[in-house]
PDB file of C-alpha atoms in Angstrom:
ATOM      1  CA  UNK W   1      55.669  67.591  76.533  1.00 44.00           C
ATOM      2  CA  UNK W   2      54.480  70.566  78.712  1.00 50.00           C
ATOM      3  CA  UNK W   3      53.040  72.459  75.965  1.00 49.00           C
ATOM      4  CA  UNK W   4      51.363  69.170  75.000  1.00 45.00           C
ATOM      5  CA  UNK W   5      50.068  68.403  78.320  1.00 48.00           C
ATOM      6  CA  UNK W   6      49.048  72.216  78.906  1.00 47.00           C
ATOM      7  CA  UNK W   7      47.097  72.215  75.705  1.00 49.00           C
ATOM      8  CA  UNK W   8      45.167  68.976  76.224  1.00 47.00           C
ATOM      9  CA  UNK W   9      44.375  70.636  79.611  1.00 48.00           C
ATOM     10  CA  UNK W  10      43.436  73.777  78.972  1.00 45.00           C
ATOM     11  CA  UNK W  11      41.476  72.760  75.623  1.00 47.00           C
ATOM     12  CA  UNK W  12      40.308  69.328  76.261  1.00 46.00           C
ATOM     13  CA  UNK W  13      40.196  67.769  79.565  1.00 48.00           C
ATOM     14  CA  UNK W  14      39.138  71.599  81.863  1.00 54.00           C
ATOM     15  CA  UNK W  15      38.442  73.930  79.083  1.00 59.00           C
ATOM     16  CA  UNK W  16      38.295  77.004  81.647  1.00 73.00           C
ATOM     17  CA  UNK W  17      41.632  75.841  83.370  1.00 78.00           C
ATOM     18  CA  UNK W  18      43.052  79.347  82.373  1.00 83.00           C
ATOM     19  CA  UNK W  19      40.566  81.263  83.683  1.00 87.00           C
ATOM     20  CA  UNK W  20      40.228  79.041  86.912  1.00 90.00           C
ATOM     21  CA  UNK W  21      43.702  79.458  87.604  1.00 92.00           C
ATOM     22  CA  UNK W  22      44.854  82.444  89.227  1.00 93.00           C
ATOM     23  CA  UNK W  23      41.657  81.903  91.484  1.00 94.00           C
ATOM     24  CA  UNK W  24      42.572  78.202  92.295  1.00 95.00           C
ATOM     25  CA  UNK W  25      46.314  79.686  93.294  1.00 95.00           C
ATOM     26  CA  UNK W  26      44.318  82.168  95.468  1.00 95.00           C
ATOM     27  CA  UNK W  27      41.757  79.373  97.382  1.00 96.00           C
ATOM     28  CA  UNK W  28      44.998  76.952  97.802  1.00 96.00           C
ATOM     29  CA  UNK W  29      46.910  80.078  99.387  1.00 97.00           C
ATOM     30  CA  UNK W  30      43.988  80.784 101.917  1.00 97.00           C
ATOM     31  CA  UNK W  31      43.349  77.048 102.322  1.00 97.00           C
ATOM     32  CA  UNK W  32      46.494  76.509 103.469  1.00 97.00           C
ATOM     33  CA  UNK W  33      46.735  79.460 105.329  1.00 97.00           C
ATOM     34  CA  UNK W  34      43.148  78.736 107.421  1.00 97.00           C
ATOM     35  CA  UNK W  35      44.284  75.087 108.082  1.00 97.00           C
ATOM     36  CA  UNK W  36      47.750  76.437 109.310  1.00 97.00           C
ATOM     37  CA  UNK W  37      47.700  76.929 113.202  1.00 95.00           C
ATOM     38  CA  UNK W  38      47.705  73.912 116.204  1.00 94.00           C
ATOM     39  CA  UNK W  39      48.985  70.498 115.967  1.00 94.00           C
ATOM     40  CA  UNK W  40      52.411  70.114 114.320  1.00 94.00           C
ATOM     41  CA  UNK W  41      50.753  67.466 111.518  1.00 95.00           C
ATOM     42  CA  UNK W  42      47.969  69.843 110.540  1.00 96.00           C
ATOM     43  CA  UNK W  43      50.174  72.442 109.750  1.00 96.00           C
ATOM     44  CA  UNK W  44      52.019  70.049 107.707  1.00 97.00           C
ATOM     45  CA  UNK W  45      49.278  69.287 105.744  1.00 97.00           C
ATOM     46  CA  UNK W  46      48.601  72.693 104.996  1.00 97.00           C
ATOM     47  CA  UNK W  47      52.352  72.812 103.468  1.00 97.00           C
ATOM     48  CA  UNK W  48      51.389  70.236 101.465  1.00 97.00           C
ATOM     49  CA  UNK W  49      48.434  71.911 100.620  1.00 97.00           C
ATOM     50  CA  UNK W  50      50.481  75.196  99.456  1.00 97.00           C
ATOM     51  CA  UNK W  51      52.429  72.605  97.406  1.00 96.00           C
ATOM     52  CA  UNK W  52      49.680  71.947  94.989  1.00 96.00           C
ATOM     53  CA  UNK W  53      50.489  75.423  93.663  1.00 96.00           C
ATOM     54  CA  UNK W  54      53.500  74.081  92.084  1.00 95.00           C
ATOM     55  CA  UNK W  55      50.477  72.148  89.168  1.00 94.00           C
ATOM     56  CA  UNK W  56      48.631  75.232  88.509  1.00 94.00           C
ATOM     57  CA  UNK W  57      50.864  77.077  85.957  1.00 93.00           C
ATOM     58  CA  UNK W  58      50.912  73.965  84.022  1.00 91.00           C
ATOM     59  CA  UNK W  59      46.571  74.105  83.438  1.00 89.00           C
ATOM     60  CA  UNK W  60      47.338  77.831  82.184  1.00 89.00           C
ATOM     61  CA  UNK W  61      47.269  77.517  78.446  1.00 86.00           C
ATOM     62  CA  UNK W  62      51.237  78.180  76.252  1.00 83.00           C
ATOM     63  CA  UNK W  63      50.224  81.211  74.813  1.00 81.00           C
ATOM     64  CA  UNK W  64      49.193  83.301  78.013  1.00 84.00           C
ATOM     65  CA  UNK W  65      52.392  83.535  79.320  1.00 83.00           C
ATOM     66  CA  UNK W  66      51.510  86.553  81.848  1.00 84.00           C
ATOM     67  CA  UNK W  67      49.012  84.357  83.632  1.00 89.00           C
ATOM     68  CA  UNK W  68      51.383  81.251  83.995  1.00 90.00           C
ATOM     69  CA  UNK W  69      54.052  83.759  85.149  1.00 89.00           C
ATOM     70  CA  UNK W  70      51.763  85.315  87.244  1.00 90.00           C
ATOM     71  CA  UNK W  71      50.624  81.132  89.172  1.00 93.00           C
ATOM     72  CA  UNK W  72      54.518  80.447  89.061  1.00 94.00           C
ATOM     73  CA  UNK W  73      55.086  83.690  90.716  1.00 92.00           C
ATOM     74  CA  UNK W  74      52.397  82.428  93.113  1.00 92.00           C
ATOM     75  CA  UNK W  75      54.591  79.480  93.821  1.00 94.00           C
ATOM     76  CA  UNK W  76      57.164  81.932  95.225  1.00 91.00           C
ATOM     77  CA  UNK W  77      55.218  83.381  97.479  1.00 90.00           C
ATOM     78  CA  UNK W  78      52.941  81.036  99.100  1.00 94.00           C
ATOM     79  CA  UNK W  79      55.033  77.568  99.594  1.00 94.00           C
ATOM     80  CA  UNK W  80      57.588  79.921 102.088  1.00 93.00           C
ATOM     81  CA  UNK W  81      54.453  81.992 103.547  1.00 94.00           C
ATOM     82  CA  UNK W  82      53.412  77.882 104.629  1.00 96.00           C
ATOM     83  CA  UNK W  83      56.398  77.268 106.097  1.00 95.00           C
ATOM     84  CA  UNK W  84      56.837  80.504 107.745  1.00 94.00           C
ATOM     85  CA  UNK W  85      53.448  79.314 109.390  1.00 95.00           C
ATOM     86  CA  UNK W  86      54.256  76.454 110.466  1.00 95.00           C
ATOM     87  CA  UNK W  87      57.644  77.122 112.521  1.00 93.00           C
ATOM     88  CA  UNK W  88      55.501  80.345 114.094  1.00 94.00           C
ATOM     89  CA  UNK W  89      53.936  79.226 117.022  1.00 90.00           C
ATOM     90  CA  UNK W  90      52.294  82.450 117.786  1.00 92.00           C
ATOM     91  CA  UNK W  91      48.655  82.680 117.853  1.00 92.00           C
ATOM     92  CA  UNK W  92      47.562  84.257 114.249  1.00 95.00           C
ATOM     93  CA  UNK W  93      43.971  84.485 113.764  1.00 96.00           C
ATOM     94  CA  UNK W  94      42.556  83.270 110.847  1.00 96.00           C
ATOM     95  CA  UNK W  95      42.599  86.856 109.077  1.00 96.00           C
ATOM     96  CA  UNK W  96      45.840  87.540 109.827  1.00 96.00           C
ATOM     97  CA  UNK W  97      46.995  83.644 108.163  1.00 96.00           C
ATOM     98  CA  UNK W  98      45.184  84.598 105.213  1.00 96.00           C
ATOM     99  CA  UNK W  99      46.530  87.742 104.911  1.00 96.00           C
ATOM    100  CA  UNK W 100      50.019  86.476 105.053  1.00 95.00           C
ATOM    101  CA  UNK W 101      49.681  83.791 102.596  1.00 96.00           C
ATOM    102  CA  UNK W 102      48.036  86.217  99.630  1.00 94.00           C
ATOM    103  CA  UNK W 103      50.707  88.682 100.283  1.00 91.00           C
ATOM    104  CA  UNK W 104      53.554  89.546  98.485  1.00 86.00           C
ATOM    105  CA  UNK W 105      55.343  90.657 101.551  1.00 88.00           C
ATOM    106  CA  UNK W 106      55.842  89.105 105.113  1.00 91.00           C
ATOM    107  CA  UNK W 107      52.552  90.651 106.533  1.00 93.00           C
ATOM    108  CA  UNK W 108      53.426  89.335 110.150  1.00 93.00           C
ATOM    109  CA  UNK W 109      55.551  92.614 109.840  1.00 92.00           C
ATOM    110  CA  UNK W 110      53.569  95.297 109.716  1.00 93.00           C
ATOM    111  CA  UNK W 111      52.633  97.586 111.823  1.00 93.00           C
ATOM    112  CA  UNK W 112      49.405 100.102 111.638  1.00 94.00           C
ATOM    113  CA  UNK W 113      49.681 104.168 111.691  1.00 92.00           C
ATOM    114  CA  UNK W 114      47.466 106.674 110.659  1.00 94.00           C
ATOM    115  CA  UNK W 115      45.349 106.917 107.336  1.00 95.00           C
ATOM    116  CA  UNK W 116      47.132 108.905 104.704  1.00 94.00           C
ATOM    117  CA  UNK W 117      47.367 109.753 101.047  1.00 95.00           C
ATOM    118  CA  UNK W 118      51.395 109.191 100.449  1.00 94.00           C
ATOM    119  CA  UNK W 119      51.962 111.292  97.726  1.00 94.00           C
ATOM    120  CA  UNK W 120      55.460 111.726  97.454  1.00 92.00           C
ATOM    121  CA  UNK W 121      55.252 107.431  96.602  1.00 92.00           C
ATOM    122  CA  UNK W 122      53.244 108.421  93.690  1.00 93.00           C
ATOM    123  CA  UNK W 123      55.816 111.339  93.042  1.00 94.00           C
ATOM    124  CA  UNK W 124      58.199 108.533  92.985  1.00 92.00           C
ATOM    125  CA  UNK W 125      55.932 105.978  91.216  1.00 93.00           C
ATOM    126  CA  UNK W 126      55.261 107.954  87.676  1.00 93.00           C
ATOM    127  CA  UNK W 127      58.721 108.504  86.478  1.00 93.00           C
ATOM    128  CA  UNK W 128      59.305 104.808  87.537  1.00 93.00           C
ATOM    129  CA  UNK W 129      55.939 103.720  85.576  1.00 93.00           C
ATOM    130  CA  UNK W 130      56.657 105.979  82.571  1.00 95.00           C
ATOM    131  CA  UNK W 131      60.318 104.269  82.089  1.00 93.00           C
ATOM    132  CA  UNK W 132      59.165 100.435  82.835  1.00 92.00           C
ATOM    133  CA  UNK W 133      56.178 101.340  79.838  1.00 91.00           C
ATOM    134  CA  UNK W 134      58.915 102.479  77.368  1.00 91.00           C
ATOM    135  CA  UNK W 135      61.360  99.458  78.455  1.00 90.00           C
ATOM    136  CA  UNK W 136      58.594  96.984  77.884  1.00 86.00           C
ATOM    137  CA  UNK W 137      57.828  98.742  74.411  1.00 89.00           C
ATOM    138  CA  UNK W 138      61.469  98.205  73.478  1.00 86.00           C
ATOM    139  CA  UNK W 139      61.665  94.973  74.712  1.00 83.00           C
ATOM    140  CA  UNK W 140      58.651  94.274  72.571  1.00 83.00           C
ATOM    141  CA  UNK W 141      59.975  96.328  69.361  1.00 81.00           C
ATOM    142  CA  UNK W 142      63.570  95.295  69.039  1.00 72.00           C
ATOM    143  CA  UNK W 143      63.545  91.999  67.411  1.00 72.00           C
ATOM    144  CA  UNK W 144      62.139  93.913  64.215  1.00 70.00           C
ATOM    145  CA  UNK W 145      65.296  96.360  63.955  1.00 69.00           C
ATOM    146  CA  UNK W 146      67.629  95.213  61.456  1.00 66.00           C
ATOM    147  CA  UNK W 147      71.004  94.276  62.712  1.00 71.00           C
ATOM    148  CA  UNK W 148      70.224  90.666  65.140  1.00 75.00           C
ATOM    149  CA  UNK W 149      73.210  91.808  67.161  1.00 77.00           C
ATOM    150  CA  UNK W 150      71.842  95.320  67.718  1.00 76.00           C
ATOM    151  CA  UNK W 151      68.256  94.326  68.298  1.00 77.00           C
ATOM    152  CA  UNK W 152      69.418  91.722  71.309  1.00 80.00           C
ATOM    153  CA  UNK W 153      71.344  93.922  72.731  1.00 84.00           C
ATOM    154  CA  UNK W 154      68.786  96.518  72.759  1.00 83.00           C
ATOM    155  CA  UNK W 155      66.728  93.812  73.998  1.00 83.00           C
ATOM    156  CA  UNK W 156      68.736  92.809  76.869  1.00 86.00           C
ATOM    157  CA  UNK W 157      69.050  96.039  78.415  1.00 89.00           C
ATOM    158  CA  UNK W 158      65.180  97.021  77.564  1.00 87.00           C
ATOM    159  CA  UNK W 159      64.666  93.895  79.424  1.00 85.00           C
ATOM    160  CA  UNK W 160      67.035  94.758  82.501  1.00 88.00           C
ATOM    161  CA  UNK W 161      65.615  98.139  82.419  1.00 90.00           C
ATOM    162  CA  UNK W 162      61.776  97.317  82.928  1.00 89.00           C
ATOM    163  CA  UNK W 163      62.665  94.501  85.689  1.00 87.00           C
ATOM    164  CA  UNK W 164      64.411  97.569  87.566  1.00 88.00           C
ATOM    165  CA  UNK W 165      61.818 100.008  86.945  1.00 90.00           C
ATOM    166  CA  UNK W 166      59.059  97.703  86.604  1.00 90.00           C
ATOM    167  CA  UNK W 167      59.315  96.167  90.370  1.00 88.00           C
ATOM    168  CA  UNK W 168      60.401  99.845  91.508  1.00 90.00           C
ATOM    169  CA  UNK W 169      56.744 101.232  90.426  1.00 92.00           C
ATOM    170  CA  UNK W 170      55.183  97.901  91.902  1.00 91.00           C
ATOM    171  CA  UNK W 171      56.297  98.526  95.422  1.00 91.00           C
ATOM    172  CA  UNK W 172      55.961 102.486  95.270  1.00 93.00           C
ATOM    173  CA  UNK W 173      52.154 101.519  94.434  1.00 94.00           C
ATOM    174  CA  UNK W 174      52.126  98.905  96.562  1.00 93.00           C
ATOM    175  CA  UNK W 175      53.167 101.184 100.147  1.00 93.00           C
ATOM    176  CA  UNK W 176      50.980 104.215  98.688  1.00 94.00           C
ATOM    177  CA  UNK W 177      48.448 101.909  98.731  1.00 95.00           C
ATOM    178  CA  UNK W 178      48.733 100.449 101.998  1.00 95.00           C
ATOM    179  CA  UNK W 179      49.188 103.310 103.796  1.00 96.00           C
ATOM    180  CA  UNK W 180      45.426 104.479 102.566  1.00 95.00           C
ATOM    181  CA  UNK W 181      44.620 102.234 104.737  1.00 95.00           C
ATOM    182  CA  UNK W 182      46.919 102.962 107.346  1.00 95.00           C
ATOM    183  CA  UNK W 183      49.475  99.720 107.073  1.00 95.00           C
ATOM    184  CA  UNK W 184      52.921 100.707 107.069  1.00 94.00           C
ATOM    185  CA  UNK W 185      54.812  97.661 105.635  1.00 92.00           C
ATOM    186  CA  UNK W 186      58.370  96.088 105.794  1.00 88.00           C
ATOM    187  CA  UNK W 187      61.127  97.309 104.093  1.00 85.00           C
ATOM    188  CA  UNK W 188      60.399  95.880 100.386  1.00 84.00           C
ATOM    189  CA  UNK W 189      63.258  97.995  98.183  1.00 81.00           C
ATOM    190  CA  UNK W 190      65.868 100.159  99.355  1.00 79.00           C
ATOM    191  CA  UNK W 191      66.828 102.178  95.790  1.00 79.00           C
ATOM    192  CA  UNK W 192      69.616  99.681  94.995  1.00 81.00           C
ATOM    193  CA  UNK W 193      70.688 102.017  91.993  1.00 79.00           C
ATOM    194  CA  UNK W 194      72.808 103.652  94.961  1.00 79.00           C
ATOM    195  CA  UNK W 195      74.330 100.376  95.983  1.00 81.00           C
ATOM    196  CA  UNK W 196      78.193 100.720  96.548  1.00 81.00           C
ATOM    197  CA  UNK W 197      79.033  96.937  96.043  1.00 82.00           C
ATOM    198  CA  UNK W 198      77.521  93.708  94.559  1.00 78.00           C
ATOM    199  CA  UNK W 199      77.077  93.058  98.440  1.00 75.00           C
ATOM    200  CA  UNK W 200      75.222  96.011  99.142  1.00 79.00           C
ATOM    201  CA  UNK W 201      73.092  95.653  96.158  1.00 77.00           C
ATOM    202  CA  UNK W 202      71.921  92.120  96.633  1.00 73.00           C
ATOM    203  CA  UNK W 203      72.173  91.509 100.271  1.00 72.00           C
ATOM    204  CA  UNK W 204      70.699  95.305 101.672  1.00 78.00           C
ATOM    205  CA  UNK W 205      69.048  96.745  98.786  1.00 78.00           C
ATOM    206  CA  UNK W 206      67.375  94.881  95.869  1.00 78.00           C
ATOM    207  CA  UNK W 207      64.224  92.768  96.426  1.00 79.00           C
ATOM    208  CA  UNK W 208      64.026  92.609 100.290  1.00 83.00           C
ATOM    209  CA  UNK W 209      60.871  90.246 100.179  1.00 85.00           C
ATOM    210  CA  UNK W 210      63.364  87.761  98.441  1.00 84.00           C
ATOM    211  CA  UNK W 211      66.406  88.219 100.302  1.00 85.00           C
ATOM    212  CA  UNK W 212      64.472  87.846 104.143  1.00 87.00           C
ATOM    213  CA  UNK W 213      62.713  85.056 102.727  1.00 89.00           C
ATOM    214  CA  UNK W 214      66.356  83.001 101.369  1.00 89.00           C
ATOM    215  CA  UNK W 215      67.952  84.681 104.921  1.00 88.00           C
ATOM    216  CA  UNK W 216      65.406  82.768 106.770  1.00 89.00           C
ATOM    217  CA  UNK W 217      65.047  79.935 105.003  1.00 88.00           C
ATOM    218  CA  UNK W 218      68.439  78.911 104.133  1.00 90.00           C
ATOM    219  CA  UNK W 219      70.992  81.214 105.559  1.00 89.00           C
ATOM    220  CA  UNK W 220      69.717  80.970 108.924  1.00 90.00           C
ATOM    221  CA  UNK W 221      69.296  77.519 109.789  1.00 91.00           C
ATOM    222  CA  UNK W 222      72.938  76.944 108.728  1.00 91.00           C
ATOM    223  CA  UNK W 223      74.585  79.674 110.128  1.00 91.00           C
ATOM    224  CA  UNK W 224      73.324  79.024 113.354  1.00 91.00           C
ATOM    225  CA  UNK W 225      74.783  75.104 112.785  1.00 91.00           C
ATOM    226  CA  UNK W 226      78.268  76.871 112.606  1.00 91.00           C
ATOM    227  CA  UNK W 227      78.186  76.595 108.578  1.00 92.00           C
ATOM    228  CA  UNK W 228      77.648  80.202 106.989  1.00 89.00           C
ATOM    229  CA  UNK W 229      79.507  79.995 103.761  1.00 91.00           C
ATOM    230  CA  UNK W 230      77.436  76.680 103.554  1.00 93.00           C
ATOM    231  CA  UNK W 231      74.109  79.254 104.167  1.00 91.00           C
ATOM    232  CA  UNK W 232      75.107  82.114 101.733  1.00 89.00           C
ATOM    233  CA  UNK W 233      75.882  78.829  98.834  1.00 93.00           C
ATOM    234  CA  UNK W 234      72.304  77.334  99.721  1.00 93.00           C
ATOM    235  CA  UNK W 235      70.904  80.713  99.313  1.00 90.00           C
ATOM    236  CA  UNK W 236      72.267  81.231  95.527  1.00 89.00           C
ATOM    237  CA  UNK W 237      71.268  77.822  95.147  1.00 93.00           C
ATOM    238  CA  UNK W 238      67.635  78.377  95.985  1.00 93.00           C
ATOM    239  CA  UNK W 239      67.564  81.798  94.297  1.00 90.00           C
ATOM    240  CA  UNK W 240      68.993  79.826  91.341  1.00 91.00           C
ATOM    241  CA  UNK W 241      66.039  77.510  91.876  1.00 93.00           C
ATOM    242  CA  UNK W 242      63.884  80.068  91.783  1.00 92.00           C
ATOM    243  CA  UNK W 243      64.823  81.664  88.574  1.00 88.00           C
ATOM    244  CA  UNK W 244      64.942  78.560  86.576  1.00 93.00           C
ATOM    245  CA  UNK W 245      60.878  77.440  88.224  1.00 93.00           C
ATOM    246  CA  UNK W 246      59.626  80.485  86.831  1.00 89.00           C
ATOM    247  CA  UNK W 247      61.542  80.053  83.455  1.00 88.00           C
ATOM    248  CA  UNK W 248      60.257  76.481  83.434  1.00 90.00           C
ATOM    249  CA  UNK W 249      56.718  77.358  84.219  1.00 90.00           C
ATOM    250  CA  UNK W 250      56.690  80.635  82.674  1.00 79.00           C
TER     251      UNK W 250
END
């Protein structure tokens, strides 16, 4: 039914829905993000705006996969960034709302330093970039080895190894970047390959965005209601959420 419904879309009814759609994500996220300040029922419509991002992967035609994981990923990031605005009653300007809602990070928690070429980031970043390239090539490569057994396994850990190294290169580009400009952002990955426990790894070192974003979202409000084993089972439940949305819209 999806496919169906993608491909009357995307070939019929808005022939240019796949190129339109990253942009449309984009003007929803700054939409949203604009409308987001002063009365309590305007910033709920602009959460309900951000909610209209939750249609966009399904314009993207089947086949380009990277685009509707790239809208679904979109999802993610800008439904929380609404609600993030609306419980902040600090006085954002209209930049700084826009900022928030295209990033990838909680841009509220920056803070600005001096100009600067970070080059021991990009030190970092080409060993990191060289592995994810030859993880994705495996990943890509292994269902024509011969043994099935051998070739998913192979898979598997091709796959496990580009999501670690993959995101690892993304964020070393991402603060090299920034700090061109002189933007020194959050915490977004702490090395989790030195993790000493499951704990550690998830709850201090592995995707920070991610983890603030389920801490404040669902861990907090409960915890401070006297229920924190009720908060740490919403927040598997949401990151469970999350995992299956982009599998479903991926």
């Amino acid at each position: 039914m999806k496919a169906l419904y993608a491909d009357s879309v995307a070939g019929g009814i808005f022939p240019y829905a796949s190129i339109a759609a990253i942009p449309l994500s984009l003007s929803l996220a700054v939409t949203s993000g604009l409308l987001n300040f002063g009365p309590k029922r305007q910033r709920a419509l602009a959460v309900l705006l951000s909610m209209l991002t939750f249609g966009v992967p399904f314009i993207v035609a089947p086949e380009l996969a990277i685009v509707r994981f790239i809208c679904a990923m979109g999802v993610v990031s800008c439904v929380p960034r609404a609600l993030d605005l609306y419980q902040d009653d600090r006085d954002w300007s209209a930049a700084r709302r826009a900022w928030l809602m295209v990033s990838v990070f909680d841009s509220r928690n920056v803070s600005w330093t001096a100009k600067r070429l970070d080059v021991a980031s990009l030190v970092m970043l080409a060993p990191f970039a060289l592995l994810s390239g030859v993880s994705l090539w495996l990943v890509i490569a292994a269902p024509a080895m011969g043994h099935p057994s051998a070739a998913l396994a192979v898979r598997w850990l091709a796959g496990a190894a580009f999501a670690y190294c993959g995101f690892q290169a993304a964020v070393l580009l991402l603060v090299a970047a920034y700090r061109l400009i002189g933007v020194e952002l959050p915490e977004l990955h702490n090395h989790p390959i030195v993790s000493a426990s499951i704990r550690e790894f998830w709850g201090k070192r592995w995707n920070r965005i991610v983890s603030r974003m389920l801490r404040n979202h669902c861990f907090a409000p409960l915890a401070r209601r006297g229920l924190p084993r009720v908060g740490v089972l919403a927040a598997f439940a949401m990151s469970g959420l999350i995992h299956a949305w982009l599998i479903v819209a991926s």
